mmCIF file of C-alpha atoms in Angstrom:
data_model
loop_
_atom_site.group_PDB
_atom_site.id
_atom_site.type_symbol
_atom_site.label_atom_id
_atom_site.label_comp_id
_atom_site.label_asym_id
_atom_site.label_seq_id
_atom_site.Cartn_x
_atom_site.Cartn_y
_atom_site.Cartn_z
ATOM 1 C CA MET A 1 71.472 65.047 106.676
ATOM 2 C CA SER A 2 75.106 64.381 104.967
ATOM 3 C CA SER A 3 78.378 66.117 105.834
ATOM 4 C CA ALA A 4 81.430 66.926 103.775
ATOM 5 C CA ASN A 5 84.099 64.167 103.377
ATOM 6 C CA PRO A 6 86.932 65.562 105.375
ATOM 7 C CA ASP A 7 89.474 63.637 102.937
ATOM 8 C CA THR A 8 88.077 65.552 99.886
ATOM 9 C CA PRO A 9 90.857 67.463 98.621
ATOM 10 C CA ARG A 10 89.661 71.076 98.308
ATOM 11 C CA PRO A 11 90.584 73.282 95.609
ATOM 12 C CA PRO A 12 93.279 75.813 95.946
ATOM 13 C CA ALA A 13 91.700 79.440 97.294
ATOM 14 C CA GLY A 14 92.330 82.487 95.680
ATOM 15 C CA ARG A 15 93.783 82.837 92.124
ATOM 16 C CA ALA A 16 95.522 79.959 92.270
ATOM 17 C CA GLY A 17 92.215 77.740 92.128
ATOM 18 C CA MET A 18 90.927 79.656 89.008
ATOM 19 C CA LYS A 19 90.724 78.131 85.651
ATOM 20 C CA LYS A 20 92.724 78.978 82.995
ATOM 21 C CA GLU A 21 89.879 79.302 80.244
ATOM 22 C CA LEU A 22 89.656 81.965 77.636
ATOM 23 C CA PRO A 23 86.152 83.338 77.026
ATOM 24 C CA GLU A 24 85.496 82.486 73.167
ATOM 25 C CA ARG A 25 86.347 86.128 72.076
ATOM 26 C CA PHE A 26 89.718 85.842 72.856
ATOM 27 C CA ARG A 27 90.682 82.269 71.422
ATOM 28 C CA ASP A 28 91.571 83.627 67.990
ATOM 29 C CA TYR A 29 94.382 85.978 69.685
ATOM 30 C CA ARG A 30 97.745 84.287 68.642
ATOM 31 C CA HIS A 31 101.344 85.548 68.329
ATOM 32 C CA VAL A 32 103.880 87.768 70.287
ATOM 33 C CA TRP A 33 104.222 91.413 69.522
ATOM 34 C CA VAL A 34 106.866 93.659 70.547
ATOM 35 C CA PHE A 35 106.232 97.547 70.505
ATOM 36 C CA ILE A 36 109.543 99.025 69.038
ATOM 37 C CA GLU A 37 109.887 102.194 70.838
ATOM 38 C CA LEU A 38 110.998 105.066 68.308
ATOM 39 C CA GLU A 39 111.664 108.513 69.750
ATOM 40 C CA ARG A 40 113.101 111.361 67.820
ATOM 41 C CA GLY A 41 114.741 108.986 65.089
ATOM 42 C CA GLN A 42 116.176 106.504 67.540
ATOM 43 C CA VAL A 43 115.084 103.040 68.510
ATOM 44 C CA HIS A 44 115.611 102.262 72.294
ATOM 45 C CA PRO A 45 117.860 99.148 72.777
ATOM 46 C CA VAL A 46 115.215 97.864 75.353
ATOM 47 C CA SER A 47 113.315 97.088 71.810
ATOM 48 C CA PHE A 48 115.659 94.734 70.789
ATOM 49 C CA GLU A 49 116.201 93.261 73.816
ATOM 50 C CA LEU A 50 112.467 92.242 74.061
ATOM 51 C CA LEU A 51 112.618 90.852 70.567
ATOM 52 C CA GLY A 52 115.395 88.626 71.900
ATOM 53 C CA GLU A 53 112.929 87.383 74.511
ATOM 54 C CA GLY A 54 109.971 87.534 72.438
ATOM 55 C CA ARG A 55 111.617 85.038 70.131
ATOM 56 C CA LYS A 56 111.985 82.593 72.657
ATOM 57 C CA LEU A 57 108.443 82.738 73.799
ATOM 58 C CA ALA A 58 107.049 82.670 70.251
ATOM 59 C CA ASP A 59 108.991 79.779 69.618
ATOM 60 C CA LYS A 60 107.607 78.053 72.581
ATOM 61 C CA LEU A 61 104.440 78.642 71.348
ATOM 62 C CA GLY A 62 104.775 78.066 67.908
ATOM 63 C CA VAL A 63 103.695 81.352 66.845
ATOM 64 C CA GLN A 64 104.980 84.302 64.839
ATOM 65 C CA LEU A 65 107.235 87.226 66.415
ATOM 66 C CA ALA A 66 106.002 90.779 65.403
ATOM 67 C CA GLY A 67 107.386 94.224 65.959
ATOM 68 C CA ALA A 68 104.845 97.154 66.149
ATOM 69 C CA VAL A 69 106.326 100.251 64.808
ATOM 70 C CA LEU A 70 104.600 103.676 65.348
ATOM 71 C CA GLY A 71 106.359 106.782 63.853
ATOM 72 C CA PRO A 72 106.152 109.644 61.395
ATOM 73 C CA PRO A 73 106.733 109.307 57.601
ATOM 74 C CA GLY A 74 110.625 109.189 56.914
ATOM 75 C CA GLU A 75 113.880 107.248 56.968
ATOM 76 C CA ALA A 76 113.855 106.877 60.715
ATOM 77 C CA THR A 77 110.652 105.189 60.677
ATOM 78 C CA GLN A 78 111.581 102.669 57.663
ATOM 79 C CA ASN A 79 115.012 101.997 59.623
ATOM 80 C CA ALA A 80 113.219 101.006 62.630
ATOM 81 C CA VAL A 81 111.203 98.444 60.444
ATOM 82 C CA ALA A 82 114.384 97.257 58.846
ATOM 83 C CA GLU A 83 116.085 96.717 62.543
ATOM 84 C CA ALA A 84 113.195 94.996 63.772
ATOM 85 C CA PHE A 85 113.543 92.225 61.208
ATOM 86 C CA ALA A 86 117.397 92.592 61.729
ATOM 87 C CA TYR A 87 116.623 91.572 65.507
ATOM 88 C CA GLY A 88 114.338 88.271 64.928
ATOM 89 C CA ALA A 89 111.060 89.741 63.839
ATOM 90 C CA ASP A 90 108.929 87.443 61.513
ATOM 91 C CA LEU A 91 107.051 90.353 60.484
ATOM 92 C CA VAL A 92 105.836 94.078 61.412
ATOM 93 C CA TYR A 93 102.902 95.766 61.828
ATOM 94 C CA PHE A 94 103.498 99.468 60.842
ATOM 95 C CA VAL A 95 101.437 102.631 61.669
ATOM 96 C CA GLU A 96 103.150 105.910 59.697
ATOM 97 C CA ALA A 97 101.317 109.293 60.381
ATOM 98 C CA PRO A 98 102.687 112.796 60.987
ATOM 99 C CA LEU A 99 100.792 112.944 64.335
ATOM 100 C CA LEU A 100 103.291 110.315 65.390
ATOM 101 C CA ALA A 101 106.521 112.272 65.134
ATOM 102 C CA ASP A 102 106.507 113.362 69.148
ATOM 103 C CA TYR A 103 105.202 111.044 71.831
ATOM 104 C CA ARG A 104 101.718 112.022 73.020
ATOM 105 C CA ASN A 105 99.606 109.293 74.849
ATOM 106 C CA GLU A 106 96.507 109.799 72.570
ATOM 107 C CA PRO A 107 97.507 109.248 69.144
ATOM 108 C CA PHE A 108 100.069 106.157 70.075
ATOM 109 C CA THR A 109 97.231 104.816 72.430
ATOM 110 C CA LYS A 110 94.957 105.010 69.717
ATOM 111 C CA ALA A 111 97.221 103.448 66.983
ATOM 112 C CA MET A 112 98.336 100.506 69.349
ATOM 113 C CA THR A 113 94.905 99.935 70.535
ATOM 114 C CA ASP A 114 93.528 99.731 66.723
ATOM 115 C CA LEU A 115 96.378 97.512 65.942
ATOM 116 C CA VAL A 116 95.610 95.044 68.891
ATOM 117 C CA ASP A 117 91.807 95.194 68.169
ATOM 118 C CA THR A 118 92.324 94.512 64.339
ATOM 119 C CA TYR A 119 95.192 91.766 64.511
ATOM 120 C CA LYS A 120 94.733 90.066 67.991
ATOM 121 C CA PRO A 121 98.128 89.475 69.434
ATOM 122 C CA GLU A 122 98.048 87.006 72.361
ATOM 123 C CA ILE A 123 101.315 88.478 74.181
ATOM 124 C CA LEU A 124 102.308 92.264 73.925
ATOM 125 C CA LEU A 125 105.690 93.429 75.445
ATOM 126 C CA LEU A 126 106.824 97.153 75.982
ATOM 127 C CA GLY A 127 109.980 98.381 77.399
ATOM 128 C CA ALA A 128 109.317 99.867 80.824
ATOM 129 C CA THR A 129 111.134 103.225 79.778
ATOM 130 C CA THR A 130 109.151 106.303 80.739
ATOM 131 C CA LEU A 131 107.456 106.336 77.231
ATOM 132 C CA GLY A 132 106.786 102.611 77.460
ATOM 133 C CA ARG A 133 105.279 102.775 80.939
ATOM 134 C CA ASP A 134 102.807 105.629 80.001
ATOM 135 C CA LEU A 135 101.844 104.036 76.838
ATOM 136 C CA ALA A 136 101.219 100.522 78.517
ATOM 137 C CA GLY A 137 99.008 101.771 81.240
ATOM 138 C CA SER A 138 97.046 103.642 78.960
ATOM 139 C CA VAL A 139 96.839 100.597 76.307
ATOM 140 C CA ALA A 140 95.768 98.188 79.000
ATOM 141 C CA THR A 141 93.319 100.084 80.516
ATOM 142 C CA THR A 142 91.719 100.912 76.913
ATOM 143 C CA LEU A 143 91.615 97.064 76.194
ATOM 144 C CA LEU A 144 90.434 95.995 79.528
ATOM 145 C CA THR A 145 93.402 93.641 80.080
ATOM 146 C CA GLY A 146 95.891 92.728 82.565
ATOM 147 C CA LEU A 147 99.712 94.448 82.457
ATOM 148 C CA THR A 148 102.554 93.351 84.827
ATOM 149 C CA ALA A 149 105.214 95.859 84.952
ATOM 150 C CA ASP A 150 108.969 95.814 85.760
ATOM 151 C CA CYS A 151 109.106 92.036 85.086
ATOM 152 C CA THR A 152 112.466 90.138 85.396
ATOM 153 C CA GLU A 153 111.595 86.882 83.857
ATOM 154 C CA LEU A 154 108.944 85.971 81.106
ATOM 155 C CA ASP A 155 108.094 82.458 80.091
ATOM 156 C CA VAL A 156 105.223 80.455 78.818
ATOM 157 C CA ASP A 157 103.523 77.499 81.244
ATOM 158 C CA ALA A 158 102.242 74.142 80.270
ATOM 159 C CA ASP A 159 98.760 75.630 78.926
ATOM 160 C CA GLY A 160 100.601 78.546 76.869
ATOM 161 C CA SER A 161 99.861 81.426 79.253
ATOM 162 C CA LEU A 162 102.376 83.889 79.920
ATOM 163 C CA ALA A 163 104.088 83.537 83.203
ATOM 164 C CA ALA A 164 105.582 87.049 84.244
ATOM 165 C CA THR A 165 107.796 87.505 87.204
ATOM 166 C CA ARG A 166 108.643 90.436 89.015
ATOM 167 C CA PRO A 167 109.739 91.612 92.456
ATOM 168 C CA THR A 168 107.110 92.358 95.070
ATOM 169 C CA PHE A 169 106.923 93.465 98.565
ATOM 170 C CA GLY A 170 109.579 96.240 98.482
ATOM 171 C CA GLY A 171 111.691 93.563 96.573
ATOM 172 C CA SER A 172 111.856 91.003 99.376
ATOM 173 C CA LEU A 173 109.921 88.182 97.111
ATOM 174 C CA LEU A 174 109.496 87.279 93.505
ATOM 175 C CA CYS A 175 105.992 86.353 92.099
ATOM 176 C CA THR A 176 104.768 85.134 88.892
ATOM 177 C CA ILE A 177 101.564 86.744 87.752
ATOM 178 C CA TYR A 178 99.091 85.591 84.976
ATOM 179 C CA THR A 179 96.659 87.258 83.070
ATOM 180 C CA LEU A 180 94.270 84.294 83.102
ATOM 181 C CA ASN A 181 91.072 85.278 81.219
ATOM 182 C CA TYR A 182 91.864 88.416 79.199
ATOM 183 C CA ARG A 183 93.982 89.086 75.979
ATOM 184 C CA PRO A 184 96.570 90.276 75.043
ATOM 185 C CA GLN A 185 98.704 89.332 77.934
ATOM 186 C CA MET A 186 100.925 92.719 78.460
ATOM 187 C CA ALA A 187 104.293 93.075 80.397
ATOM 188 C CA THR A 188 106.722 95.759 80.610
ATOM 189 C CA VAL A 189 110.586 94.922 80.773
ATOM 190 C CA ARG A 190 113.050 97.353 82.014
ATOM 191 C CA PRO A 191 116.272 98.200 79.748
ATOM 192 C CA ARG A 192 119.190 95.684 80.470
ATOM 193 C CA VAL A 193 117.043 93.032 82.423
ATOM 194 C CA MET A 194 117.349 90.795 79.031
ATOM 195 C CA PRO A 195 120.417 90.260 77.289
ATOM 196 C CA MET A 196 120.809 92.130 73.605
ATOM 197 C CA PRO A 197 120.388 89.298 70.829
ATOM 198 C CA GLN A 198 122.594 89.099 67.923
ATOM 199 C CA ARG A 199 121.846 91.551 65.368
ATOM 200 C CA ALA A 200 121.533 89.502 61.687
ATOM 201 C CA HIS A 201 121.675 90.781 58.227
ATOM 202 C CA ARG A 202 118.039 89.466 56.984
ATOM 203 C CA ALA A 203 115.917 90.516 54.347
ATOM 204 C CA MET A 204 112.785 92.419 54.993
ATOM 205 C CA GLY A 205 109.727 90.276 55.625
ATOM 206 C CA ARG A 206 106.126 91.083 55.643
ATOM 207 C CA VAL A 207 105.026 94.632 56.627
ATOM 208 C CA ILE A 208 101.178 94.964 57.573
ATOM 209 C CA ALA A 209 100.397 98.748 57.533
ATOM 210 C CA HIS A 210 97.640 100.281 59.114
ATOM 211 C CA GLU A 211 96.068 103.690 59.091
ATOM 212 C CA LEU A 212 96.053 105.847 61.858
ATOM 213 C CA SER A 213 92.066 107.324 62.297
ATOM 214 C CA LEU A 214 92.751 110.610 64.041
ATOM 215 C CA ALA A 215 92.979 114.112 63.694
ATOM 216 C CA GLU A 216 95.191 116.590 65.111
ATOM 217 C CA ASP A 217 92.154 118.759 66.212
ATOM 218 C CA GLU A 218 91.052 115.446 68.042
ATOM 219 C CA ILE A 219 94.195 115.303 70.206
ATOM 220 C CA VAL A 220 94.215 117.640 73.367
ATOM 221 C CA THR A 221 97.914 117.564 73.761
ATOM 222 C CA LYS A 222 99.877 119.713 71.514
ATOM 223 C CA VAL A 223 103.793 120.037 71.185
ATOM 224 C CA LEU A 224 105.160 123.442 71.589
ATOM 225 C CA GLY A 225 108.862 122.500 71.231
ATOM 226 C CA PHE A 226 111.333 120.228 72.388
ATOM 227 C CA LEU A 227 114.071 120.934 75.278
ATOM 228 C CA PRO A 228 116.484 118.125 75.631
ATOM 229 C CA ASP A 229 117.384 117.452 79.214
ATOM 230 C CA SER A 230 120.492 119.245 80.638
ATOM 231 C CA GLN A 231 121.259 116.262 82.864
ATOM 232 C CA SER A 232 120.392 113.512 80.483
ATOM 233 C CA GLY A 233 123.399 111.408 79.855
ATOM 234 C CA THR A 234 125.314 112.164 82.819
ATOM 235 C CA ALA A 235 124.469 108.632 84.501
ATOM 236 C CA ASN A 236 125.187 105.865 81.816
ATOM 237 C CA LEU A 237 124.820 103.021 84.306
ATOM 238 C CA ALA A 238 122.726 100.779 82.437
ATOM 239 C CA TYR A 239 124.975 100.355 79.271
ATOM 240 C CA ALA A 240 128.386 100.882 81.071
ATOM 241 C CA ASP A 241 130.973 97.736 80.460
ATOM 242 C CA VAL A 242 132.340 98.697 84.426
ATOM 243 C CA VAL A 243 130.422 99.731 87.342
ATOM 244 C CA VAL A 244 131.403 100.280 90.842
ATOM 245 C CA ALA A 245 128.675 100.865 93.736
ATOM 246 C CA GLY A 246 128.670 101.478 97.257
ATOM 247 C CA GLY A 247 126.062 100.594 100.247
ATOM 248 C CA LEU A 248 125.126 101.190 103.770
ATOM 249 C CA GLY A 249 128.370 99.114 104.604
ATOM 250 C CA LEU A 250 130.503 102.133 103.603
ATOM 251 C CA GLY A 251 129.272 103.631 106.883
ATOM 252 C CA GLY A 252 129.025 107.432 105.902
ATOM 253 C CA ALA A 253 128.445 109.288 103.076
ATOM 254 C CA GLU A 254 131.787 110.874 103.022
ATOM 255 C CA ASN A 255 133.185 107.104 102.125
ATOM 256 C CA LEU A 256 131.430 107.282 98.872
ATOM 257 C CA GLN A 257 134.566 109.008 97.518
ATOM 258 C CA LEU A 258 136.220 106.017 97.484
ATOM 259 C CA VAL A 259 133.733 104.571 94.945
ATOM 260 C CA LYS A 260 134.141 107.333 92.865
ATOM 261 C CA SER A 261 138.097 107.385 93.128
ATOM 262 C CA LEU A 262 137.707 103.764 92.247
ATOM 263 C CA ALA A 263 135.574 104.223 89.038
ATOM 264 C CA ARG A 264 137.678 107.091 87.997
ATOM 265 C CA ALA A 265 140.793 104.831 88.334
ATOM 266 C CA ILE A 266 139.438 102.005 86.302
ATOM 267 C CA GLY A 267 137.200 104.096 83.545
ATOM 268 C CA ALA A 268 133.954 102.850 85.193
ATOM 269 C CA GLU A 269 130.663 104.334 85.997
ATOM 270 C CA PHE A 270 129.500 104.866 89.790
ATOM 271 C CA GLY A 271 126.195 103.848 91.786
ATOM 272 C CA CYS A 272 124.789 103.087 94.796
ATOM 273 C CA SER A 273 122.022 100.889 96.395
ATOM 274 C CA ARG A 274 118.756 101.877 97.436
ATOM 275 C CA PRO A 275 119.081 103.041 100.902
ATOM 276 C CA LEU A 276 122.001 105.333 100.139
ATOM 277 C CA VAL A 277 119.517 107.372 97.759
ATOM 278 C CA GLN A 278 116.700 107.069 100.557
ATOM 279 C CA LYS A 279 119.370 108.920 103.130
ATOM 280 C CA GLY A 280 120.118 111.500 100.305
ATOM 281 C CA TRP A 281 123.787 110.509 99.752
ATOM 282 C CA MET A 282 123.363 109.730 96.166
ATOM 283 C CA PRO A 283 120.922 110.956 93.313
ATOM 284 C CA ALA A 284 118.231 108.666 91.991
ATOM 285 C CA ASP A 285 119.876 108.370 88.757
ATOM 286 C CA ARG A 286 122.643 106.557 90.303
ATOM 287 C CA GLN A 287 120.518 103.628 92.155
ATOM 288 C CA ILE A 288 121.120 100.226 91.081
ATOM 289 C CA GLY A 289 118.510 97.682 91.577
ATOM 290 C CA GLN A 290 114.715 96.796 90.794
ATOM 291 C CA THR A 291 113.668 100.509 91.511
ATOM 292 C CA GLY A 292 116.957 101.931 90.090
ATOM 293 C CA LYS A 293 118.733 101.161 87.365
ATOM 294 C CA THR A 294 119.281 97.408 85.795
ATOM 295 C CA ILE A 295 122.868 96.654 84.813
ATOM 296 C CA ARG A 296 124.761 94.282 82.753
ATOM 297 C CA PRO A 297 128.328 95.340 82.717
ATOM 298 C CA LYS A 298 131.413 92.999 82.187
ATOM 299 C CA LEU A 299 132.385 93.760 85.712
ATOM 300 C CA TYR A 300 130.523 95.043 88.496
ATOM 301 C CA ILE A 301 132.235 95.632 91.951
ATOM 302 C CA ALA A 302 129.854 96.029 95.037
ATOM 303 C CA ALA A 303 131.505 97.698 98.073
ATOM 304 C CA GLY A 304 129.490 97.336 101.426
ATOM 305 C CA ILE A 305 126.140 96.246 99.796
ATOM 306 C CA SER A 306 124.021 93.329 101.293
ATOM 307 C CA GLY A 307 122.608 92.072 98.280
ATOM 308 C CA ALA A 308 118.852 92.228 98.966
ATOM 309 C CA ILE A 309 116.563 90.405 96.267
ATOM 310 C CA GLN A 310 115.517 94.038 94.942
ATOM 311 C CA HIS A 311 119.276 94.592 94.050
ATOM 312 C CA ARG A 312 120.132 91.231 93.070
ATOM 313 C CA VAL A 313 117.657 91.575 90.053
ATOM 314 C CA GLY A 314 119.222 94.742 89.120
ATOM 315 C CA VAL A 315 122.724 93.142 88.953
ATOM 316 C CA GLU A 316 122.701 89.587 88.382
ATOM 317 C CA GLY A 317 123.092 89.794 84.710
ATOM 318 C CA ALA A 318 126.779 91.027 85.125
ATOM 319 C CA ASP A 319 129.511 88.544 83.748
ATOM 320 C CA LEU A 320 131.444 89.110 86.653
ATOM 321 C CA ILE A 321 130.379 90.412 90.182
ATOM 322 C CA VAL A 322 133.067 91.054 92.774
ATOM 323 C CA ALA A 323 131.485 91.732 96.259
ATOM 324 C CA ILE A 324 133.376 93.369 99.343
ATOM 325 C CA ASN A 325 131.599 93.246 102.506
ATOM 326 C CA THR A 326 132.336 92.332 106.311
ATOM 327 C CA ASP A 327 129.597 90.058 106.405
ATOM 328 C CA PRO A 328 130.468 86.504 105.406
ATOM 329 C CA ASN A 329 126.519 85.720 105.346
ATOM 330 C CA ALA A 330 125.612 88.763 103.522
ATOM 331 C CA PRO A 331 123.252 87.550 100.671
ATOM 332 C CA ILE A 332 125.267 89.109 97.991
ATOM 333 C CA PHE A 333 127.857 86.415 98.659
ATOM 334 C CA ASP A 334 125.035 83.921 97.095
ATOM 335 C CA PHE A 335 125.575 85.216 93.510
ATOM 336 C CA ALA A 336 128.773 87.229 93.442
ATOM 337 C CA HIS A 337 131.729 85.137 91.478
ATOM 338 C CA LEU A 338 134.173 86.535 93.602
ATOM 339 C CA GLY A 339 133.555 87.521 97.412
ATOM 340 C CA ILE A 340 136.045 89.411 99.731
ATOM 341 C CA VAL A 341 134.983 89.473 103.300
ATOM 342 C CA THR A 342 136.607 92.564 104.603
ATOM 343 C CA ASP A 343 135.958 96.182 105.619
ATOM 344 C CA ALA A 344 135.554 98.085 102.012
ATOM 345 C CA VAL A 345 136.555 101.360 103.540
ATOM 346 C CA ARG A 346 139.910 99.883 104.240
ATOM 347 C CA PHE A 347 140.207 97.772 101.300
ATOM 348 C CA LEU A 348 139.049 100.448 98.313
ATOM 349 C CA PRO A 349 142.313 102.765 99.002
ATOM 350 C CA ALA A 350 144.729 99.749 98.355
ATOM 351 C CA LEU A 351 142.464 98.782 95.385
ATOM 352 C CA ILE A 352 142.488 102.225 93.972
ATOM 353 C CA GLU A 353 146.368 102.632 94.589
ATOM 354 C CA ALA A 354 147.066 98.986 92.676
ATOM 355 C CA PHE A 355 144.673 99.874 89.914
ATOM 356 C CA THR A 356 146.129 103.671 89.535
ATOM 357 C CA ARG A 357 149.768 102.253 89.631
ATOM 358 C CA ARG A 358 149.202 99.450 87.126
ATOM 359 C CA LEU A 359 146.885 100.830 84.544
ATOM 360 C CA SER A 360 147.883 103.645 82.262
ATOM 361 C CA PRO A 361 145.028 105.860 80.887
ATOM 362 C CA HIS A 362 144.904 103.748 77.528
ATOM 363 C CA SER A 363 144.537 100.482 79.537
ATOM 364 C CA ARG A 364 141.740 101.797 81.600
ATOM 365 C CA ASP A 365 139.580 102.346 78.533
ATOM 366 C CA LYS A 366 140.474 98.813 77.470
ATOM 367 C CA LEU A 367 139.886 97.307 80.997
ATOM 368 C CA ALA A 368 136.092 95.999 79.960
ATOM 369 C CA SER A 369 137.553 94.797 76.447
#
């Protein structure tokens, strides 16, 4: 009776040992698609950010970049098609139907899955917005494929598989996920995680129209009216040029007034780290980080924030990060451009006074320009 040679290397256990071999039915799936999120006549900026990222993936794979536009007949939908080309799409797949005037899961899922089944993309990217998350989950479930949510980095490996990186274990680790044996490979990315590409004046390219085979009486959900959120637009952290945020290092909820005062003095938005929301010191729409808002300001001032991974991935796109913390070994100093080791509660009043004295109202508006 022979025994196994202990020197013979064993294949790695778990997912790492799986072969990336596609079933025959998926081998003709090609090209990179980006869902162009159009709602109430406006394209969400995350769609353009994803076109920029999709361009990189498509170029590495040697395939085309396509936009997928779903919307009602009219000028806004036609403009969305034109904008997809302006931000780098090589072609656009287009479903135009009155049923797509308002977002409802059933008609949008039907339109997108029909497009995928007919034209077979290998990668499909969507924005991790309220609409995008809802659509991505139902599309992936219908197509029986994998979906990696809230990615912070996208790449393709040596064999052409999508490598989608996201935080895990409460933001303490980063993991890279592959959809090995299914297509399309799907991922969502939150607004402002990827940089906005340069818009170019480009002629309209190839537009492939596809008909939506669905009737209104087949849709369970009905739109009775539209009521805008009375609180929408109150916190515009994602697209602010200057942001000031506070963390547990401030010591108490009352000291958040210092963060708000500094933001007011320099014409900035204000926010906080996750623990402050968990304590009820600030509302959730002010949270910055992987589980809150992702920001890409020209200037980010972090007061009393340690800089855990889940916060880092939400702010590292900032042009200039200024960190104020009493702990010289705080993780935030590993990625901040400028670090100040001091008590933020003592330092912020002096900073507010200095900015207030030196900046006129007009120059505050110009601070980030």
